[in-house]
PDB file of C-alpha atoms (C1' of nucleotides) in Angstrom:
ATOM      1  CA  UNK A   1     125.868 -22.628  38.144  1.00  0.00           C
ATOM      2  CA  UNK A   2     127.366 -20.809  40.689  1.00  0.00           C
ATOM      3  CA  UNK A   3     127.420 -17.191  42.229  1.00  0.00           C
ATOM      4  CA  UNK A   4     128.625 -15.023  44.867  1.00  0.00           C
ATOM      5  CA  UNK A   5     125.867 -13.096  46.549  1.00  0.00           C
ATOM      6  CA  UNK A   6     127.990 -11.074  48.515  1.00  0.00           C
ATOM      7  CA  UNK A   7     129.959  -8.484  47.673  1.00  0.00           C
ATOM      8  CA  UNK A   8     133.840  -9.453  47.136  1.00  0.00           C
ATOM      9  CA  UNK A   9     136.034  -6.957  45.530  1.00  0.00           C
ATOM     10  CA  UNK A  10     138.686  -8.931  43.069  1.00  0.00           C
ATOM     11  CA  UNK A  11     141.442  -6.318  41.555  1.00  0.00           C
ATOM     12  CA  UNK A  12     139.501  -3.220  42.782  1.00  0.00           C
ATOM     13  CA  UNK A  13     136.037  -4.730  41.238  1.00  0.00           C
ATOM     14  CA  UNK A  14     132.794  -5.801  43.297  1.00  0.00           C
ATOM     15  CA  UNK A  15     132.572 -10.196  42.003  1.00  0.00           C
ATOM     16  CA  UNK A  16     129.346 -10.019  43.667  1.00  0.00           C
ATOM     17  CA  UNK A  17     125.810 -11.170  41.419  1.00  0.00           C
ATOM     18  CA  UNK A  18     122.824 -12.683  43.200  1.00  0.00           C
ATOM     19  CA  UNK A  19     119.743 -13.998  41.587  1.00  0.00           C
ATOM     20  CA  UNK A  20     118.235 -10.885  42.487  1.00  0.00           C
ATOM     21  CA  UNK A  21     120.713  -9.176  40.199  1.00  0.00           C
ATOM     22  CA  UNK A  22     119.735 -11.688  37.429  1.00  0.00           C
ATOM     23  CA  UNK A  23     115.736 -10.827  37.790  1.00  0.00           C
ATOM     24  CA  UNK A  24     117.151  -7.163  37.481  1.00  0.00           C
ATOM     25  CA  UNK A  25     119.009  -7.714  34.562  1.00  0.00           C
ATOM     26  CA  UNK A  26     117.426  -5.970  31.772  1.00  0.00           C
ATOM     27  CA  UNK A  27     119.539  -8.167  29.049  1.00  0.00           C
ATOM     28  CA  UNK A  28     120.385 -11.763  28.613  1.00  0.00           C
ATOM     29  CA  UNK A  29     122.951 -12.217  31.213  1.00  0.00           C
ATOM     30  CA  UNK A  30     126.935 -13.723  30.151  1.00  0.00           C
ATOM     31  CA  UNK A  31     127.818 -16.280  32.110  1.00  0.00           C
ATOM     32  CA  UNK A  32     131.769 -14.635  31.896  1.00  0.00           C
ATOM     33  CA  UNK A  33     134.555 -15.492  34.459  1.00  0.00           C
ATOM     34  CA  UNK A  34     134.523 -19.069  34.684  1.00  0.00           C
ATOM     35  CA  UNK A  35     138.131 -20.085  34.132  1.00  0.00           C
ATOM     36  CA  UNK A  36     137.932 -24.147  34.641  1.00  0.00           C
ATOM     37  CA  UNK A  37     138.305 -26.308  31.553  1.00  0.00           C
ATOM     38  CA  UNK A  38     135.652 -28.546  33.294  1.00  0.00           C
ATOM     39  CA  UNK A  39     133.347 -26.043  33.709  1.00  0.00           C
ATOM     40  CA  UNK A  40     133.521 -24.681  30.381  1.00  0.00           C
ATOM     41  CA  UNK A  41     133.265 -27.941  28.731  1.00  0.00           C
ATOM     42  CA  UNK A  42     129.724 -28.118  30.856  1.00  0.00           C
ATOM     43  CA  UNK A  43     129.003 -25.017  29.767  1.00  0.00           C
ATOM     44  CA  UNK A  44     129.676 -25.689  26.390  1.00  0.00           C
ATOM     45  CA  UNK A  45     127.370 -28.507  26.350  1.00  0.00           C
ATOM     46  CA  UNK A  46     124.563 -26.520  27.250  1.00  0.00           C
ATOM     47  CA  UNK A  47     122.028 -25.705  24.216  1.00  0.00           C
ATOM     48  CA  UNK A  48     119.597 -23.292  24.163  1.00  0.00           C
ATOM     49  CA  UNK A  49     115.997 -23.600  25.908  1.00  0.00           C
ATOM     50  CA  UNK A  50     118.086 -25.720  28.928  1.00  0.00           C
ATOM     51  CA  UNK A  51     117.425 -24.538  32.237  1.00  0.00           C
ATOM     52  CA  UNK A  52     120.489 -24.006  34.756  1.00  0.00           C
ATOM     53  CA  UNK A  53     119.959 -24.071  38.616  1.00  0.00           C
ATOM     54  CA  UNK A  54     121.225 -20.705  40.269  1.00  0.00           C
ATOM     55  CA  UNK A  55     123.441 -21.466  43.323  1.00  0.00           C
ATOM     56  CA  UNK A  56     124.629 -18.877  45.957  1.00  0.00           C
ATOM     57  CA  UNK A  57     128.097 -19.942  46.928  1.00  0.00           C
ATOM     58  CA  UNK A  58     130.724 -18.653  49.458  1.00  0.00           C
ATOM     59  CA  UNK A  59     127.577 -16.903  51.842  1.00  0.00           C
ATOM     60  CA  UNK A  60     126.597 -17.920  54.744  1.00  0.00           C
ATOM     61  CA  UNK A  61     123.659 -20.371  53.519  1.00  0.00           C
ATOM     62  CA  UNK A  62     125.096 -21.753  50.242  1.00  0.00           C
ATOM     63  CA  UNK A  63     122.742 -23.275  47.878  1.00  0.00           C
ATOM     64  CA  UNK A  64     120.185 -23.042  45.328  1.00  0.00           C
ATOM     65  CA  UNK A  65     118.235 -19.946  44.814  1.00  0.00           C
ATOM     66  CA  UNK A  66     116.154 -20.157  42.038  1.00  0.00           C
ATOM     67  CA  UNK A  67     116.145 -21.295  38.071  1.00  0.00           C
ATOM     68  CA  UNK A  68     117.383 -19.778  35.373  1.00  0.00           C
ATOM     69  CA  UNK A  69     117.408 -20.295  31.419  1.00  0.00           C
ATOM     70  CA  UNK A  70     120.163 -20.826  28.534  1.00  0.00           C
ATOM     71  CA  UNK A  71     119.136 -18.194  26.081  1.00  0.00           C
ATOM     72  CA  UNK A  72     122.554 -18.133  24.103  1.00  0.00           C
ATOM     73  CA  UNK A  73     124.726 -20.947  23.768  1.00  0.00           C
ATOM     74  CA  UNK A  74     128.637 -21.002  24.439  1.00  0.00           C
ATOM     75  CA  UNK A  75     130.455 -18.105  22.790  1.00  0.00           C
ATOM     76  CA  UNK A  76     134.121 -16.741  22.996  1.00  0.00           C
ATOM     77  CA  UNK A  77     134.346 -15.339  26.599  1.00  0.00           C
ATOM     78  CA  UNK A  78     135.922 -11.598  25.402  1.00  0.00           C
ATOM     79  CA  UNK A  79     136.405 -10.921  29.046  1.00  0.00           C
ATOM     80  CA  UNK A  80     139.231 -12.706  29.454  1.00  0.00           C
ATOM     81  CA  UNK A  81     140.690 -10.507  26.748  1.00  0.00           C
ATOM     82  CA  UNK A  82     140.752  -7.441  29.072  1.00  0.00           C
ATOM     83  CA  UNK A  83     143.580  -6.755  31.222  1.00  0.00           C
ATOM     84  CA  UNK A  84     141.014  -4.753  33.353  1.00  0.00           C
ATOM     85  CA  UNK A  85     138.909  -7.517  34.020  1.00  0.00           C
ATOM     86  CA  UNK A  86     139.564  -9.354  37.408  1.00  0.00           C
ATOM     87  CA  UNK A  87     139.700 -12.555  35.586  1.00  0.00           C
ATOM     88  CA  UNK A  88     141.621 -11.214  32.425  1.00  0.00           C
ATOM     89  CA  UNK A  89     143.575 -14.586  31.630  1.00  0.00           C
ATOM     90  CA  UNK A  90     146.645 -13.768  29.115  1.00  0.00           C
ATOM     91  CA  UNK A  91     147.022 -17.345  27.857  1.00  0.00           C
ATOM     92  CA  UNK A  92     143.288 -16.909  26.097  1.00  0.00           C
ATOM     93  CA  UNK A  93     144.150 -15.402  22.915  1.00  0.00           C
ATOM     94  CA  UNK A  94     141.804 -13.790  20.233  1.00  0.00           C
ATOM     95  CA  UNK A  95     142.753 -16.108  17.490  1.00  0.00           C
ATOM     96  CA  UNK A  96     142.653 -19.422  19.840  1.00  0.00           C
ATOM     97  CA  UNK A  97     140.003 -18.447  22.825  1.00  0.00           C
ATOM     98  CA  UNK A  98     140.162 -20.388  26.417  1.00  0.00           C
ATOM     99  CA  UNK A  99     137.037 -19.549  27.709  1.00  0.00           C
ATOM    100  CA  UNK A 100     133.719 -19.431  26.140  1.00  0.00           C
ATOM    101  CA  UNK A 101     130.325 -18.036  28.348  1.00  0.00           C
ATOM    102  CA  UNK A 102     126.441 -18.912  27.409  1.00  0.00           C
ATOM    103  CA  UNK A 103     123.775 -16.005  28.283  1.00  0.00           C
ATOM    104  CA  UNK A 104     121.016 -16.779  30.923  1.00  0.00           C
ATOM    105  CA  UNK A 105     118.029 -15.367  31.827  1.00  0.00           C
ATOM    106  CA  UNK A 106     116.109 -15.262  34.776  1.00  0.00           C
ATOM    107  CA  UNK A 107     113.034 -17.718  35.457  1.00  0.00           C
ATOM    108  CA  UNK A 108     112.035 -18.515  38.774  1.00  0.00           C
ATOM    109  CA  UNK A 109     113.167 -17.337  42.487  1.00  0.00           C
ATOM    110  CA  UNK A 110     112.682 -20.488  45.109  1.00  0.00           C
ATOM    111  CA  UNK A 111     110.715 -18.668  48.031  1.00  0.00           C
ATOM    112  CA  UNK A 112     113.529 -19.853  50.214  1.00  0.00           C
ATOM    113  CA  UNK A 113     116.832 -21.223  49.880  1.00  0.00           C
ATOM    114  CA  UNK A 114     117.336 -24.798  49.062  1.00  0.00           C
ATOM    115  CA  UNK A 115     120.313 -24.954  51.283  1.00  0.00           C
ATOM    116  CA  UNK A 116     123.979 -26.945  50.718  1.00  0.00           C
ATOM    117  CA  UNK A 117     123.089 -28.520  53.887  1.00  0.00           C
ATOM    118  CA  UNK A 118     119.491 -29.524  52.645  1.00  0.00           C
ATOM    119  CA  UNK A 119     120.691 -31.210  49.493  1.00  0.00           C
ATOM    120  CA  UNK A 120     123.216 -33.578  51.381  1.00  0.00           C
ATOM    121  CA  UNK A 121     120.756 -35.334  52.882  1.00  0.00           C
ATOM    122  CA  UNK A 122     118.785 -36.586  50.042  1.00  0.00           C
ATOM    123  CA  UNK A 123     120.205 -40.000  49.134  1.00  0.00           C
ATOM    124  CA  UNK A 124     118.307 -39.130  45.449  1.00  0.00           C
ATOM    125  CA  UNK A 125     121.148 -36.216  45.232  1.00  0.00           C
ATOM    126  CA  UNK A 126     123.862 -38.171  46.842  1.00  0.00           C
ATOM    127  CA  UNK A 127     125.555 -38.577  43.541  1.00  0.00           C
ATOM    128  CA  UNK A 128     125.428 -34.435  42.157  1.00  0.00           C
ATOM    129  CA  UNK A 129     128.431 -33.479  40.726  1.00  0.00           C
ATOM    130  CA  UNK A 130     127.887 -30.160  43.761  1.00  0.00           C
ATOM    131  CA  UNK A 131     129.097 -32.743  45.814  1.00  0.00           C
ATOM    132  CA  UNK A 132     131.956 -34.874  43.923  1.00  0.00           C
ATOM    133  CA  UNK A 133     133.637 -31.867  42.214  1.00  0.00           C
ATOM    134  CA  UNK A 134     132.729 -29.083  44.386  1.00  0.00           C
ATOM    135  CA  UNK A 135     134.985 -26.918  43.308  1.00  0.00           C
ATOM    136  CA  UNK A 136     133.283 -26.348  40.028  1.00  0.00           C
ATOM    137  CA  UNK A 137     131.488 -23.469  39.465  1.00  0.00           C
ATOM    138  CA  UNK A 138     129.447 -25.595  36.738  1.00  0.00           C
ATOM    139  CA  UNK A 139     128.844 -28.054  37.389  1.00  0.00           C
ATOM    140  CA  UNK A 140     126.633 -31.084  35.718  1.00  0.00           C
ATOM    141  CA  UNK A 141     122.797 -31.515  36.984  1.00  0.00           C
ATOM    142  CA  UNK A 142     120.696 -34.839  36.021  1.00  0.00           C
ATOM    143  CA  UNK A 143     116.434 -34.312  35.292  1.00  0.00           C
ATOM    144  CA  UNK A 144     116.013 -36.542  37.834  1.00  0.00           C
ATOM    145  CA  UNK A 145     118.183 -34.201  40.102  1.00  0.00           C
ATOM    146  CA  UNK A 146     116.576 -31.150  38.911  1.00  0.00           C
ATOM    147  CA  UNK A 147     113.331 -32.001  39.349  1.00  0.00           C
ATOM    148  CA  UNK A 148     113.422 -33.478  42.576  1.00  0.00           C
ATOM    149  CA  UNK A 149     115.384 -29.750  44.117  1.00  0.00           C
ATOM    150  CA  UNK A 150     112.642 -28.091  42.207  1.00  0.00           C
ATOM    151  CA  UNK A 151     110.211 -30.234  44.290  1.00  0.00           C
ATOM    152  CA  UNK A 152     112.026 -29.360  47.420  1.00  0.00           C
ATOM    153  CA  UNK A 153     111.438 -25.436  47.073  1.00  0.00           C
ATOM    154  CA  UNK A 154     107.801 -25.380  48.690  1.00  0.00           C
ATOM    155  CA  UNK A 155     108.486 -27.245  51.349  1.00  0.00           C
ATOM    156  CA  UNK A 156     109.347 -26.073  55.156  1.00  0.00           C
ATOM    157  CA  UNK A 157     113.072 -27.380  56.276  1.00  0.00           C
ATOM    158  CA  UNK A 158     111.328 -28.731  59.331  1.00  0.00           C
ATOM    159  CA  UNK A 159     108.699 -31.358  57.389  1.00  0.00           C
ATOM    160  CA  UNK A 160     111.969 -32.719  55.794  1.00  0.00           C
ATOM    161  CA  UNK A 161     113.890 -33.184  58.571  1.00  0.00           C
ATOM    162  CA  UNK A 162     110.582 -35.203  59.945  1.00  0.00           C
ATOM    163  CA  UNK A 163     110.230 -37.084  56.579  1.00  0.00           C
ATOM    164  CA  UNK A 164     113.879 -37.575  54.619  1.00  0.00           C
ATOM    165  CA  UNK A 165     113.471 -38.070  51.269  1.00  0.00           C
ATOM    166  CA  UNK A 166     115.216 -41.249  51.312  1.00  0.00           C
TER     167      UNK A 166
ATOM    168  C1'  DG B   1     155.497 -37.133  31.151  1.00  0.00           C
ATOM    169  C1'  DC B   2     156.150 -36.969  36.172  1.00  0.00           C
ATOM    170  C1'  DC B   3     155.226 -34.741  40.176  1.00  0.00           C
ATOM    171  C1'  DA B   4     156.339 -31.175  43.823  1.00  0.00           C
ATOM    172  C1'  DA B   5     155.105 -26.720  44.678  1.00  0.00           C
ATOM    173  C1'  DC B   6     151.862 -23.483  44.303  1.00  0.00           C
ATOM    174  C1'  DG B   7     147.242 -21.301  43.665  1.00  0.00           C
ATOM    175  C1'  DT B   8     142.194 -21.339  43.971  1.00  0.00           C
ATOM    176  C1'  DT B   9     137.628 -22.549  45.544  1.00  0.00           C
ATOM    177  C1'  DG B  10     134.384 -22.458  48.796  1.00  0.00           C
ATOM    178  C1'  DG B  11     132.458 -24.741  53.020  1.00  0.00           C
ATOM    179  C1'  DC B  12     132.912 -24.265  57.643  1.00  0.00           C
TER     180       DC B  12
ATOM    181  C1'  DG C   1     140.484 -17.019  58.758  1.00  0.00           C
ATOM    182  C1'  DC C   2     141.467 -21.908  58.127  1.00  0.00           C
ATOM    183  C1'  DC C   3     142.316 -25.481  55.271  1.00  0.00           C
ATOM    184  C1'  DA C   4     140.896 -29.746  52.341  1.00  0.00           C
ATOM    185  C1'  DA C   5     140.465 -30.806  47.799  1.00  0.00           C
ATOM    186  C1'  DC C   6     142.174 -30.502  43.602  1.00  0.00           C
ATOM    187  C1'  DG C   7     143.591 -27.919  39.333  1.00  0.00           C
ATOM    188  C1'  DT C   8     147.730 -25.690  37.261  1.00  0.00           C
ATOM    189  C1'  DT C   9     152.527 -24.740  36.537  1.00  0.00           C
ATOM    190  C1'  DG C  10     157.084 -25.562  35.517  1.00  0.00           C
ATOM    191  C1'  DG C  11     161.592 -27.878  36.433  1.00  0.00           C
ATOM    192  C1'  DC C  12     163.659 -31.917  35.275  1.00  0.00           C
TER     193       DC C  12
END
DNA sequence: GCCAACGTTGGC
DNA sequence: GCCAACGTTGGC
């Protein structure tokens, strides 16, 4: 599931939320704004208990940052219903909702960045949805896939590049 | 229902 | 800031 770190103002408001800004959070977190019927679908098929990978996008090391839990699953995304919300979407009606959000909670933060660059040269990733519909913002993540990324956080970017996971 | 034009995402 | 990829819109 994807992120911007950095601060970028949309209509007058600040987009940004990093995974620091989850571990923050004092609630269960809304996953609101995603306005993709592919992405919602994924999201909708999310139950509870599921963990989510958090990715940093649009920064200047994209990737993934940490792990994070589905503690509510898909409900009617009420920001869309705002005309002060920068992604306020008219054609989502209250009596037949667009967009639907889970909640998330913060789990884990990878002691360094598993970066976009990283992942691509994995041939065990080579088929992540990251990479074939990378415009998603959520996108679909295998066990195999997330365990093996998981597996990737303790190790030093240099030891890989001397022994590819291939 | 086709598809050209347009808009958005996000890496680089 | 550029632009490739691809989703959405709307005229026909």
């Amino acid at each position: 599931m994807k992120s911007e770190p950095d601060s970028r103002i949309v209509d007058g408001k600040d987009v940004k939320f990093s995974i620091t800004d989850l571990e923050n959070a004092k609630e269960p977190e809304p996953w609101t704004g995603v306005r993709n019927y592919a992405a919602r679908n994924n999201m909708q098929a999310m139950k509870k208990g599921e963990l989510a990978l958090f990715y940093h996008s649009n920064t200047k090391v994209p990737g993934v940052a940490g792990i994070m839990e589905i503690v509510e699953e898909a409900t009617i995304d009420k920001t869309a219903f705002d005309p002060e919300n920068p992604y306020y979407d008219p054609k989502s009606k209250r009596e037949k909702p667009a967009w639907y959000c889970v909640s998330v909670t913060f789990r884990e933060r990878f002691p360094r960045i598993i970066s976009l660059h990283e992942l691509r040269k994995h041939d065990t990733l080579s088929r992540m949805e990251l990479f074939s519909k990378a415009r998603l913002s959520v996108s679909r993540v295998t066990a195999e896939e997330f365990h093996f990324i998981a597996s990737l956080k303790d190790m030093e970017d240099e030891v890989i590049d001397y022994f590819p996971q291939t």
